[in-house]
Amino acid sequence: MASVRLKGVYKRYPGGVTAVSDFNLDIEDKEFIVLVGPSGCGKTTTLRMIAGLEEVTEGEIYIGDKLVNDVPPKDRDIAMVFQNYALYPHMTVFENMAFGLKLRKFPKDEIKRRVHEAAKILGIEHLLDRKPKALSGGQRQRVALGRAIVREPKVFLMDEPLSNLDAKLRVQMRTELSKLHKRLGTTFIYVTHDQTEAMTMGTRIVVMKDGFIQQVDTPQVLYEQPANLFVAGFIGSPQMNFIESRIEQKDKNLYVVFGNNAIKLPEGKAKKVEELGYVGKEVIMGIRPEDLHDEEIFLQTAQDAVVDAHVDVVEMLGSETLLYVVVDGLNLIARVDPRSKAKAGDKIKLAFDVNRIHLFDKETEKAIV
Ligand code: ATP
């Protein structure tokens, strides 16, 4: 069983930095868990504590059913792949991959079998006799992965393993890592600051900020139901638009009001907002760029959810177009159909998809609906 469990884990460094606070997480066997968050949020520290490279100040870490707080890294049945993959330059690919097994005194035949099998999985069999300097970045990264695979660990720990690759290769390796995860059927714990990487590979994602877990869920739930303002802004690119607003009641309906605009809330959301006592209160409205529409069909059907906008910049990306607009002095981004006719300088109308509006408490920043 390659489950990993963290219970009330803290890491305090000498000098007063608390890098990780009250970290609780149950990682199930065969999960691909991604820890994501901005620089300094404690991702690497968490991973290093799981690896045993960093002591736990408080709390417990289990791998399978075993408490590993005092177990040295080499006995934890894990393998770690770093951003800086540090291959031995004087050794061939085969020797690099075999090195760890040799140290552990594995029989020669077994080493050969494991290296060839890993090389086959990674598509690098033809490179086994080369030295690292004769490899591309992507090939080197595969060798680093191979070195971890041959150990046949219960858990793979990866710290930004793709960050030294160029953009195109990174995208390709993302797919390969997902496939590798399925093929190996082991638990992956992966650290990145890149939310796209997290969203494309993680079966579950842990969003962290300032050492605290903000939300743990599947990519879809994080995107559709962010628990707070931070997660809402961190997941998604371009990021969610935030608008300081107020909830007002008029003829039994509830409106989200900002500047001269009033967006009518649909019944379900209105009911919840009223029950939770937000009528008359200040809130932060969130709307994703793709939920703002400039097409006639949306404008006609959207009732009480259309605003006047001034187009500042148009970015045509091929499959979609981004409109940078100003609404009542606020800068918003709309992701619209690439056939949109909007041009910089135009005055247009934008419809809010009211079913996709998010509202956040202004003080706690927690999601209301
Ligand atoms: P990045 O994406 O930049 O690597 P991270 O989320 O992985 O960031 P950590 O490296 O875990 O963050 O660092 C978390 C916090 O702990 C930071 O404030 C960092 O400065 C601090 N920290 C990390 N290592 C040490 C150390 N050895 N001594 C003191 N403080 C440390």
Coordinates of C-alpha atoms and ligand atoms in Angstrom, one line a residue, residues 13-14 17 19 38-46 160 193, ligand 1:
Y13 CA 12.8 26.7 10.7
P14 CA 15.2 28.1 13.2
V17 CA 9.9 31.0 9.8
A19 CA 7.1 27.1 6.4
P38 CA 3.2 30.7 -5.2
S39 CA 6.9 30.8 -4.4
G40 CA 7.6 30.3 -0.7
C41 CA 4.2 28.8 0.2
G42 CA 5.8 25.6 1.6
K43 CA 5.4 23.1 -1.2
T44 CA 9.1 22.0 -1.4
T45 CA 9.3 21.8 2.4
T46 CA 6.3 19.5 2.5
E160 CA 9.3 21.0 -10.4
H193 CA 4.1 26.7 -9.0
Ligands
ATP1 P1 9.4 27.8 -4.3 O1 8.4 27.5 -5.4 O2 10.0 29.1 -4.4 O3 10.5 26.7 -4.3 P2 8.0 26.7 -2.0 O4 6.6 26.8 -2.0 O5 8.6 25.4 -2.4 O6 8.7 27.8 -2.9 P3 9.6 26.4 0.4 O7 10.9 26.2 -0.3 O8 9.0 25.2 1.0 O9 8.5 27.1 -0.6 O10 9.8 27.5 1.5 C1 8.7 27.9 2.4 C2 9.2 28.9 3.3 O11 10.3 28.4 4.2 C3 9.9 30.1 2.7 O12 9.5 31.3 3.4 C4 11.3 29.9 2.7 O13 12.1 31.1 2.7 C5 11.4 29.1 4.1 N1 12.6 28.2 4.1 C6 12.8 27.2 3.3 N2 14.0 26.5 3.6 C7 14.4 27.1 4.7 C8 15.6 26.9 5.6 N3 16.4 25.9 5.4 N4 15.7 27.8 6.6 C9 14.9 28.8 6.9 N5 13.8 29.0 6.1 C10 13.6 28.2 5.0

